[in-house]
Coordinates of C-alpha atoms and ligand atoms in Angstrom, one line a residue:
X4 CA -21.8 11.9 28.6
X5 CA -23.3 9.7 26.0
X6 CA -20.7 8.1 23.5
X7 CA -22.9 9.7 20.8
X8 CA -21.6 13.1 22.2
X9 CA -18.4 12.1 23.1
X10 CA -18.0 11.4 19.2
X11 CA -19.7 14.5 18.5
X12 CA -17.2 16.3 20.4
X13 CA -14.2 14.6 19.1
X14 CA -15.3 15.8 15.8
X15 CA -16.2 19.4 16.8
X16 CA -12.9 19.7 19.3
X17 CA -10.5 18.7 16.4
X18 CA -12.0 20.6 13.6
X19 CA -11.7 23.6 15.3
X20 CA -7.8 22.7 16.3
X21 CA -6.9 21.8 13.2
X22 CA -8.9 25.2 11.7
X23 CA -7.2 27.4 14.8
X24 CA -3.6 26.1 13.4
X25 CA -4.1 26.4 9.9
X26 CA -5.0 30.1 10.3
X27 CA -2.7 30.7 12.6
X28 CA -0.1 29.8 9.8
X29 CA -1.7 31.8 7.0
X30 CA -3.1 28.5 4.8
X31 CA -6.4 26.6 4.5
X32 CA -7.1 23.1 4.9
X33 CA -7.4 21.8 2.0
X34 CA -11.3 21.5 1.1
X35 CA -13.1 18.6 -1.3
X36 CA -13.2 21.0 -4.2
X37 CA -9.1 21.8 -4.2
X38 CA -7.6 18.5 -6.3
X39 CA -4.1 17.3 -4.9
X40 CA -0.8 19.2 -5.4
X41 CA 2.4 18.6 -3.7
X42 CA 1.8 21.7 -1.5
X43 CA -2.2 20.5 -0.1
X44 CA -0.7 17.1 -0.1
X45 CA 1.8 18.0 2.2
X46 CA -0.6 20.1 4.6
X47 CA -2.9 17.2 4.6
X48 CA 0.1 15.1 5.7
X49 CA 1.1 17.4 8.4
X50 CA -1.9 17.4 10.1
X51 CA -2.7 13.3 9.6
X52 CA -2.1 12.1 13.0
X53 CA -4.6 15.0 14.3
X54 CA -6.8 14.1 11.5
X55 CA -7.6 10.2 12.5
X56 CA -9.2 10.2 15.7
X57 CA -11.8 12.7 13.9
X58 CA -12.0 10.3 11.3
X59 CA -12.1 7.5 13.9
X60 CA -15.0 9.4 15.4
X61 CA -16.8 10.2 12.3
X62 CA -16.8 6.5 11.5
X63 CA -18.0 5.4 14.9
X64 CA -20.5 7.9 14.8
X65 CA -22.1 6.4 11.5
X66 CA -22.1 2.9 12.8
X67 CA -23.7 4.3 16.5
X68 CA -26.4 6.4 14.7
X69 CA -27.0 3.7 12.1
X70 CA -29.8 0.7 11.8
X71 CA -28.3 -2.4 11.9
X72 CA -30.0 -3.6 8.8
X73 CA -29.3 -0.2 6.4
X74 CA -25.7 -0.5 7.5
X75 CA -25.3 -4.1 7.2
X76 CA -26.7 -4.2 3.5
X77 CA -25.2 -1.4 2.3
X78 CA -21.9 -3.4 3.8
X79 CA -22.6 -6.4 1.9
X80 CA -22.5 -4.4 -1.1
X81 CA -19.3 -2.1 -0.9
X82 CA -17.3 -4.2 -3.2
X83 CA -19.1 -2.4 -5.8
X84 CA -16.9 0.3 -4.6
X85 CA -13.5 -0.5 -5.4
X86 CA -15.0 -2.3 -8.8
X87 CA -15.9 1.3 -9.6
X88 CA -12.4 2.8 -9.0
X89 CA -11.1 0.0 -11.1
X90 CA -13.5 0.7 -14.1
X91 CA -12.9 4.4 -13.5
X92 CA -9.0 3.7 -13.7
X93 CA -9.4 1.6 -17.2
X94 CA -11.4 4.4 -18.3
X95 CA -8.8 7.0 -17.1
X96 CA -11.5 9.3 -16.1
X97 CA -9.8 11.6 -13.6
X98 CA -7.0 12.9 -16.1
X99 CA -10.2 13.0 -18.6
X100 CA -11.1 15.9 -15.8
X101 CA -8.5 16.8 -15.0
X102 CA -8.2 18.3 -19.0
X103 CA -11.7 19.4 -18.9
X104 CA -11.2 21.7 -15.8
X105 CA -13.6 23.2 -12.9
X106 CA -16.4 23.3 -15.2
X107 CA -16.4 19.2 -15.3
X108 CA -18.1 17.4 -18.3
X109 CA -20.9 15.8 -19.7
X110 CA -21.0 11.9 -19.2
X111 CA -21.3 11.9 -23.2
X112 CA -18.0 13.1 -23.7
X113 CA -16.0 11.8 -21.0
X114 CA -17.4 7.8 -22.7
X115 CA -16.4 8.9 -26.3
X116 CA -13.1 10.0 -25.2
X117 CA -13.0 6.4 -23.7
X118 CA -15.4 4.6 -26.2
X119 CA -17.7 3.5 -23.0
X120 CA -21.1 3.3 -22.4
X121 CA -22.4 6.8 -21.3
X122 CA -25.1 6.1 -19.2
X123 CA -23.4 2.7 -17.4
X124 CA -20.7 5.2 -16.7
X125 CA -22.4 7.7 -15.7
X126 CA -24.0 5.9 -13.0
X127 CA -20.6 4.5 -12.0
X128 CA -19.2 8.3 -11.7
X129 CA -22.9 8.8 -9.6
X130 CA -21.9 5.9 -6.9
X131 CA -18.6 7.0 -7.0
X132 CA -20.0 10.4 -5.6
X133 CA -22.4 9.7 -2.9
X134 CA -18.5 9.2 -1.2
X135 CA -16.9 12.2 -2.7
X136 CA -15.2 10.8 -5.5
X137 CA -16.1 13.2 -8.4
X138 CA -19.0 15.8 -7.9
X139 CA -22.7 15.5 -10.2
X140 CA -22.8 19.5 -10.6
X141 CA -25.4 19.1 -13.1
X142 CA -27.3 16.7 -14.3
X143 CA -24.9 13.9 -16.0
X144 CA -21.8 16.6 -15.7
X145 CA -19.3 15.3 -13.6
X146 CA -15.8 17.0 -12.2
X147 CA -12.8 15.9 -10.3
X148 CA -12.9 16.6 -6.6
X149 CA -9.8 16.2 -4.3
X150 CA -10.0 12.5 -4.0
X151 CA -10.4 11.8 -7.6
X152 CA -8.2 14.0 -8.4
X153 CA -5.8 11.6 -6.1
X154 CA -5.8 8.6 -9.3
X155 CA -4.8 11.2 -11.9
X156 CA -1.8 9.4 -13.7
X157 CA -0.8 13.1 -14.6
X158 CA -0.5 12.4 -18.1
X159 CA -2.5 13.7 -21.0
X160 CA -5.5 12.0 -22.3
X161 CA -4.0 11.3 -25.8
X162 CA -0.4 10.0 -24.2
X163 CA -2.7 7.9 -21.9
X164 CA -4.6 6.3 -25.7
X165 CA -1.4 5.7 -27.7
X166 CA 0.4 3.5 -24.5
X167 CA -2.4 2.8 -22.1
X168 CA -0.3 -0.5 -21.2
X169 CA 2.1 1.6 -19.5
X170 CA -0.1 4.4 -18.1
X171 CA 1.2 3.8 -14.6
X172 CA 4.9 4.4 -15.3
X173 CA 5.7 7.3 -14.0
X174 CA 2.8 8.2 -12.2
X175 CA 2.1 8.1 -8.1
X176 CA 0.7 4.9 -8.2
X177 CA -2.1 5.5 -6.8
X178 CA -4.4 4.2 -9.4
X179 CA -2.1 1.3 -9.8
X180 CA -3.0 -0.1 -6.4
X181 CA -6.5 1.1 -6.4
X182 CA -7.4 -0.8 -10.0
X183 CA -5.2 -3.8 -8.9
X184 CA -7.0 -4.3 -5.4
X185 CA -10.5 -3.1 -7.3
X186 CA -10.2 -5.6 -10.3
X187 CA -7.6 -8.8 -9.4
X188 CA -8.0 -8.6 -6.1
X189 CA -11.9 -8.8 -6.4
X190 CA -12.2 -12.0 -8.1
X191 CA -10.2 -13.0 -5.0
X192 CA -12.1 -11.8 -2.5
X193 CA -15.0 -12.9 -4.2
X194 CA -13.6 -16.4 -3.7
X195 CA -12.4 -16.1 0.3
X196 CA -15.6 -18.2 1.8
X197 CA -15.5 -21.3 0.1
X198 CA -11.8 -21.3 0.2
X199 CA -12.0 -21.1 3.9
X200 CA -14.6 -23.6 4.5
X201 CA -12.4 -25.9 2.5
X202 CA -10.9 -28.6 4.7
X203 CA -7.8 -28.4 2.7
X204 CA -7.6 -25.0 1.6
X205 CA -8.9 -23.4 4.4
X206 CA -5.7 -24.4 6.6
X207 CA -3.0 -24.2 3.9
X208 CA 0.0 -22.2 4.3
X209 CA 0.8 -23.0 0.3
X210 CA 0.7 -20.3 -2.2
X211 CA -0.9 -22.4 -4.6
X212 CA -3.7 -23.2 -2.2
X213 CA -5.5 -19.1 -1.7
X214 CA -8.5 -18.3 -2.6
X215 CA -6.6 -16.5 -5.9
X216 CA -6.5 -19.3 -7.1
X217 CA -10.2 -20.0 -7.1
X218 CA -10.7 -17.3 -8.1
X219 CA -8.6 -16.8 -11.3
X220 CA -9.3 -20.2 -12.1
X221 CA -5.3 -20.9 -11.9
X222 CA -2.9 -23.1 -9.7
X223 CA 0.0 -21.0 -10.5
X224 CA 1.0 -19.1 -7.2
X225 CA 0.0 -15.4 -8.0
X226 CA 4.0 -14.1 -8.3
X227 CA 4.5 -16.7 -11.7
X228 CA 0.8 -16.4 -12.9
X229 CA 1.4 -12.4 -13.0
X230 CA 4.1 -13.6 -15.8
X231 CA 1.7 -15.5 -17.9
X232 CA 1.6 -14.0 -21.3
X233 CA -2.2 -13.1 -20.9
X234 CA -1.6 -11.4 -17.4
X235 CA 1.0 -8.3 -19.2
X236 CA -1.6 -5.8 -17.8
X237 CA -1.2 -7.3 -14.1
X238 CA 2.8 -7.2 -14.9
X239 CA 3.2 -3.7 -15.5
X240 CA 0.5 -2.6 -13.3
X241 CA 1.9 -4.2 -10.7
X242 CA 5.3 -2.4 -9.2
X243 CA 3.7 0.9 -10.1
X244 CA 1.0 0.0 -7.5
X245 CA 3.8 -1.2 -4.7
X246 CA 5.1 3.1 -5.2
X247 CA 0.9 3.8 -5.0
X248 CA 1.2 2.7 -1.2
X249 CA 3.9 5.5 0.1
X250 CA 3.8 7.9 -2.5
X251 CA 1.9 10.7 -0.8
X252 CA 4.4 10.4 2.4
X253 CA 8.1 8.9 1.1
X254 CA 10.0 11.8 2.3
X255 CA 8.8 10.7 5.7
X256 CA 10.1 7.4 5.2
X257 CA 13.1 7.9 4.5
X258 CA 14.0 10.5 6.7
X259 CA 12.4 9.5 9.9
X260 CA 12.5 5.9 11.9
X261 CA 15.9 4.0 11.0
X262 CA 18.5 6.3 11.0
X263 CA 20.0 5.6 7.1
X264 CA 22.2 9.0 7.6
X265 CA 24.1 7.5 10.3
X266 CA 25.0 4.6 8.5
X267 CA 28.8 4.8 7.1
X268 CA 29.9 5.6 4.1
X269 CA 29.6 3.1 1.5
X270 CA 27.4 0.5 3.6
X271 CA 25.6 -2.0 1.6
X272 CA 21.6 -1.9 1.8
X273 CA 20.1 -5.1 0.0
X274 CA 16.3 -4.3 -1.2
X275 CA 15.2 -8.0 -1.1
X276 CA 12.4 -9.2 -3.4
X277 CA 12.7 -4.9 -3.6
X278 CA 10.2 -5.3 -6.7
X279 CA 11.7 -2.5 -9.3
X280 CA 13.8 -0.4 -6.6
X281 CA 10.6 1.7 -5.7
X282 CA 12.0 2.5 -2.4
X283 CA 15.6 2.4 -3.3
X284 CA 14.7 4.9 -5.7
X285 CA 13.9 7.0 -2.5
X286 CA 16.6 6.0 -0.6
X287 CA 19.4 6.5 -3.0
X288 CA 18.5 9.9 -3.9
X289 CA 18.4 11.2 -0.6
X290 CA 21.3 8.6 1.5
X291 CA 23.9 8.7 -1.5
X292 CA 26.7 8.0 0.6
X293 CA 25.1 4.3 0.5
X294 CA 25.1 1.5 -1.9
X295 CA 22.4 -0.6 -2.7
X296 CA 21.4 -3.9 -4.9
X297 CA 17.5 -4.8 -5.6
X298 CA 17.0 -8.4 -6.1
X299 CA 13.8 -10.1 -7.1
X300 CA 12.6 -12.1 -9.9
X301 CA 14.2 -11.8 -13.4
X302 CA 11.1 -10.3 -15.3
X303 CA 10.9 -7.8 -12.9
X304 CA 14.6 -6.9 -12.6
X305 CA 13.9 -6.9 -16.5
X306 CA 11.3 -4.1 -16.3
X307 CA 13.4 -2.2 -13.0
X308 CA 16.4 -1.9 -15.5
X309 CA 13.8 -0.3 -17.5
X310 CA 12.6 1.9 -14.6
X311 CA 16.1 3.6 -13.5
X312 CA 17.1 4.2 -17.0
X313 CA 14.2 6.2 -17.4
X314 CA 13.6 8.1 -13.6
X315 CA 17.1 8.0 -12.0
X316 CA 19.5 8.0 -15.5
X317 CA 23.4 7.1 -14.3
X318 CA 23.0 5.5 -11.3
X319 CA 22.8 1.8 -12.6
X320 CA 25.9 2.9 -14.5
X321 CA 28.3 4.2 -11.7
X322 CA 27.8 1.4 -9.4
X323 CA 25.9 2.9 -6.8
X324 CA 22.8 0.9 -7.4
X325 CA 22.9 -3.1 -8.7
X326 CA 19.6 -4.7 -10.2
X327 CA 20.2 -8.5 -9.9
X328 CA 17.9 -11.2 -10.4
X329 CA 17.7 -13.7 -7.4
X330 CA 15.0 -16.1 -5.6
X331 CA 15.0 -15.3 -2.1
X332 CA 14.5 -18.9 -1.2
X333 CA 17.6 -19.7 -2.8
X334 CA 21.4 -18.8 -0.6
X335 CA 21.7 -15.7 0.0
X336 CA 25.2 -14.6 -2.3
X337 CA 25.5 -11.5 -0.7
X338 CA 27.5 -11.4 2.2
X339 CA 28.7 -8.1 3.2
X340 CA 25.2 -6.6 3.6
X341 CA 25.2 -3.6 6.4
X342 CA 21.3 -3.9 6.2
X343 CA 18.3 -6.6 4.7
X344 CA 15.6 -4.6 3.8
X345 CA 12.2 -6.4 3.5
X346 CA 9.6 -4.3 2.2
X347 CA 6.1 -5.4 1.9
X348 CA 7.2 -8.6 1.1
X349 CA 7.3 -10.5 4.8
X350 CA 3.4 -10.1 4.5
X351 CA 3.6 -11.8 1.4
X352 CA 4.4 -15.7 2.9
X353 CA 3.3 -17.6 5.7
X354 CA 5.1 -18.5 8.5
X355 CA 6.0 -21.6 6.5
X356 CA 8.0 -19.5 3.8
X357 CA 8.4 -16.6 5.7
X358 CA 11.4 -18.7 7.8
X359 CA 12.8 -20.2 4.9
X360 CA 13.7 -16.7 3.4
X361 CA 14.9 -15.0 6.5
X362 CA 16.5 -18.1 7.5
X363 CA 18.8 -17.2 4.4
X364 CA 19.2 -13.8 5.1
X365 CA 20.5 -14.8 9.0
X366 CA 22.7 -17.3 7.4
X367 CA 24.5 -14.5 5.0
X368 CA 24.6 -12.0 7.9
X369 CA 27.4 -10.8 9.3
X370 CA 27.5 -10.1 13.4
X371 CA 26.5 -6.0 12.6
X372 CA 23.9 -7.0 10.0
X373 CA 20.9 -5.3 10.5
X374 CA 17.2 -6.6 9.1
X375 CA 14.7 -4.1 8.4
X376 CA 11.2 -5.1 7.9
X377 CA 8.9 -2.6 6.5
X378 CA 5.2 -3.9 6.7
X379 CA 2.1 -3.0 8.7
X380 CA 1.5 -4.3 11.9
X381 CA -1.5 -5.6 13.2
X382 CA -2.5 -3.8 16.3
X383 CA -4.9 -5.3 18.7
X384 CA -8.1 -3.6 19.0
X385 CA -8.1 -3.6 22.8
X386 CA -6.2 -1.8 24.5
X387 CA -3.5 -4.4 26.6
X388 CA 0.3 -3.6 25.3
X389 CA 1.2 -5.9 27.7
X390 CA 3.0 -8.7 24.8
X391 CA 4.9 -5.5 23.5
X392 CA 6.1 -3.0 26.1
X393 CA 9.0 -4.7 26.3
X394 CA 10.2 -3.7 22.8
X395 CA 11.6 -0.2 22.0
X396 CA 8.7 2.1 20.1
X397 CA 6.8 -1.1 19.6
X398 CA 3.1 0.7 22.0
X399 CA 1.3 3.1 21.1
X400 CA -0.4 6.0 22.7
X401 CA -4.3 4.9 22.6
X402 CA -7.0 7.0 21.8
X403 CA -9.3 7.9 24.6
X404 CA -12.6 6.0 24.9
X405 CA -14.7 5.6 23.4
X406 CA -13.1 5.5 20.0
X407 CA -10.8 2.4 19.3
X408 CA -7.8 2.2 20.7
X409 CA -5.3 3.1 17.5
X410 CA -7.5 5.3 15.4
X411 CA -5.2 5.3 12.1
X412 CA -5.0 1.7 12.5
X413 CA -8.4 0.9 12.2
X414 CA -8.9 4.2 9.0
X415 CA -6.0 3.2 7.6
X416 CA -6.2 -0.5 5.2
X417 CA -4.0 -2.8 7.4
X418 CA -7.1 -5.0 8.6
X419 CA -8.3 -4.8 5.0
X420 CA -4.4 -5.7 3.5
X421 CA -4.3 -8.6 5.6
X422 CA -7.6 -9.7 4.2
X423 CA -5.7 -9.6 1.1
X424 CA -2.8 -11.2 2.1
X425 CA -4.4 -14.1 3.5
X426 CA -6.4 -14.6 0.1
X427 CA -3.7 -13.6 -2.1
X428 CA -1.3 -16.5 -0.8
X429 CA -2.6 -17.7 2.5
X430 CA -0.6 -15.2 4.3
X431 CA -0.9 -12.5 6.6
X432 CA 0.0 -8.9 8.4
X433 CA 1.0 -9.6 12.1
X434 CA 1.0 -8.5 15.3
X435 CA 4.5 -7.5 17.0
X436 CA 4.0 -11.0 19.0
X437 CA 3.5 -12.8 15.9
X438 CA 6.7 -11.0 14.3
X439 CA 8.4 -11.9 17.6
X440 CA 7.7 -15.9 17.0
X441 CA 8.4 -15.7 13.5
X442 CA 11.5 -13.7 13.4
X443 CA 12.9 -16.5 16.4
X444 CA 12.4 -19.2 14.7
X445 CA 14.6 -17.5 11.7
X446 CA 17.5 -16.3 14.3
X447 CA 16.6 -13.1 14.6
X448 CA 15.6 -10.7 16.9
X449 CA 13.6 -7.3 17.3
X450 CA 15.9 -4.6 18.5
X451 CA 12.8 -1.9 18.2
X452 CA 10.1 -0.7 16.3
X453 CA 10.4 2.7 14.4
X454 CA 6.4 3.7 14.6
X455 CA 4.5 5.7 11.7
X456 CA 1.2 6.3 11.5
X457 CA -0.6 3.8 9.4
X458 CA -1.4 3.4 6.4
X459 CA 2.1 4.1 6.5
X460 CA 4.1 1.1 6.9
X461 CA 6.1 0.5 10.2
X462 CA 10.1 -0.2 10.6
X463 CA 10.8 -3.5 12.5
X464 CA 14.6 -3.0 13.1
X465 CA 15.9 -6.7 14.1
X466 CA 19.9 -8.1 14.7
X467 CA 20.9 -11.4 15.5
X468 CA 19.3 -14.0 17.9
Ligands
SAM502 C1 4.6 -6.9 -2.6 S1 5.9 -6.8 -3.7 C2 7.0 -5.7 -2.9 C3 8.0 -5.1 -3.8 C4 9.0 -4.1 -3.1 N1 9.6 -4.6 -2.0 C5 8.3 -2.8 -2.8 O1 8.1 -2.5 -1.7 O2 8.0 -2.0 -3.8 C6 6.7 -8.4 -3.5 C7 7.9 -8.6 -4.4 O3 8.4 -10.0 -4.2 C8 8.9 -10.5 -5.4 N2 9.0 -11.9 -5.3 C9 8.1 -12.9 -5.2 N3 8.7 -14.1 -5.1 C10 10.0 -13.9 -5.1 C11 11.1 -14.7 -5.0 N4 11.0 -16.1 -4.9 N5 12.4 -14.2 -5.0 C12 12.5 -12.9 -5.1 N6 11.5 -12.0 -5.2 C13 10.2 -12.5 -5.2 C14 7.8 -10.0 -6.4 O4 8.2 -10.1 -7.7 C15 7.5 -8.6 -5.9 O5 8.3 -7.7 -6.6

């Protein structure tokens, strides 16, 4: 069978399993036309892993059927996309649709709600929908579909105009991250070749050395600079965009891979550089028989005070959850900590600083103390486990040729995250045998790996060297 048909019948095969199931249970799958609610959310999740080989396929397919040349300068141009999500975001157009219902609206209204251009907007919303996001269904009248629907902040349009600084409290987060990597993240991108081909540059491990800060014209490593006076917009956009990443699947998180339930009453769990307590948030209100501190930077311990006041009232109060401000670079003080939790903040450093941190979490660890690392991890594209079947849950069940071997890895944003690590602050997502050499070299060890399907972040549960 050609690979063209093998495609073809990965597509057909799954569609009609997935379809099969659905009815078999009395619901539909959720079409482009139904915008999100937590109970299509929920069957989309459900059926996710079934989902990404067909997606896998579907990808394949367009880059087997397609001329080199088409594909390759329609490539070069993408970045337009997420610059359009950003704009779209500032602009707050999906809750603008969200108000105006099935029937959608005219490209004149949705700018003067906004006090944009019409036309230049309307030919943002046009791009946005030759991929689905938002429908044309007449001429200059745009509506939500499912996936714009997916950056609605859920707020209406005039609570949006009297405090469109903090827009994103509260919301999924979703068009946090999407306007952060579609608008700051661009002017980085934008800078990643010549900060490569830079002798210096292009083999720093410093923070102060990434293509950010080419490209916002700073030296400041992007954590202080977000703190600058002029940068308040990055600041508060910023920790709603770390919820935007698990949002749609937290339950899952915090239910499945490390066992939190089994942990005894009263353990400790320290949410290192834990940002405003996104995922404590999670954790506390389902594991209460836990107690938790968030550390990280004062500003942002400023703004998580802020944060559990308003979403979790009472629990800063009792005890069960500390905010303190700490540098992770600096001694650990806390040294009766059942677990270290690391959450998308390992992929933040390079090896360099990376050892330095964990280095102080192994020196404040007790014999039982567990690390948990929460970040993606980079899965080769070929198909030899043979660095990782050693480990607990660290392989993976590959896809059948001739798709890729890890379909959701290579849908889901890891290989594009680490593109953004590495020109955020010269840093990186890694493979398990780059976890392996870093986590060594810090005194730790990987006990196993708790699996989920990316985007999703995976569990590295480590003890002691
Ligand atoms: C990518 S965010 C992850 C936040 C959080 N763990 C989460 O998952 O939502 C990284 C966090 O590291 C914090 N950070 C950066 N440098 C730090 C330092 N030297 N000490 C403590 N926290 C730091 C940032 O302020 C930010 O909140």
């Amino acid at each position: 069978m050609s690979s063209v048909e093998a495609l073809a019948q990965v597509i057909s095969n799954g569609v009609k399993d997935i379809q099969a199931q659905c009815t078999a249970r009395g619901f539909s799958y959720p079409t482009p036309d139904v915008v999100c609610s937590p109970e299509t959310d929920a069957i989309q999740n459900e059926f996710s892993s079934q989902a990404a080989p067909i997606i896998a396929a579907a990808y394949q397919l367009i880059a087997t059927l397609s001329h080199p040349q088409p594909y390759l300068l329609g490539m070069g141009l993408w970045g337009y996309f997420p610059a359009s999500l950003a704009y779209i975001d500032a602009t707050f157009v999906p809750d603008i649709l969200r108000e105006a219902g099935d029937k959608g609206l005219h490209v004149n209204d949705i700018a003067a709600a906004t006090k944009v251009h019409p036309g230049r907007l309307g030919r943002i919303l046009r791009l946005l929908a030759t991929r689905h996001v938002f429908e044309e269904v007449a001429p200059d009248v745009f509506r939500n579909t499912r996936l714009s629907s997916g950056m609605c902040l859920g707020k209406s349009v005039k609570e949006i105009l009297e405090n469109p600084l903090g827009r994103w409290d509260g919301s999924s987060g979703v068009a946090a991250i999407v306007s952060l990597n579609g608008h700051e993240n661009m002017k980085t991108a934008a800078s990643l070749t010549e900060t490569l081909l830079d002798p210096v540059t292009g083999f720093s491990e410093e923070p102060t050395e990434a293509a950010f800060q080419r490209g916002h014209r700073t030296r400041l490593p992007c954590y202080e600079w977000l703190e600058e006076p002029e940068n308040i917009i990055t600041l508060s956009k910023f920790p709603n965009a770390m919820r935007g990443t698990t949002h749609y699947n937290s339950d899952k998180v915090v239910n499945e891979g490390f066992e939190w339930a089994k942990l005894p009453e009263g353990s400790l769990v320290v949410d290192v550089a834990g940002g405003i307590g996104n995922l404590t948030m999670v954790l506390a209100s389902t594991h209460k028989h836990l107690r938790y501190v968030v550390q990280d930077r004062p500003a942002v311990i400023k703004a998580a005070h802020e944060h559990w006041a308003q979403k979790m009232p009472g629990y800063v109060e009792k005890g069960i959850v500390r905010l303190e401000p700490h540098d992770m670079f600096d001694p650990q003080y806390i040294r009766d900590a059942s677990i270290f939790l690391l959450r998308y903040t390992t992929h933040n450093w390079s090896n360099k600083y990376a050892t330095k941190f964990l280095t102080r979490l192994r020196e404040a660890a007790q014999p039982e103390t567990k690390l948990i690392i929460i970040d993606g991890i980079s899965d080769y594209l070929c198909r030899d486990t043979s660095s990782i079947d050693n480990i607990p849950g660290a392989a993976k069940a590959a896809a059948p040729e001739p798709l890729l071997a890890y379909p959701d890895s290579t849908i889901g944003w890891g290989y594009l995250m680490d593109m953004n690590m590495l020109g955020m602050m010269n840093c990186q997502e890694r493979t398990v045998g780059e976890f392996m050499t870093l986590l060594k070299a810090s005194g730790w060890k990987i006990e196993r790996i708790c699996r989920f399907e990316a985007p999703l972040p995976q569990q590295i549960i480590c003890t002691l060297l």
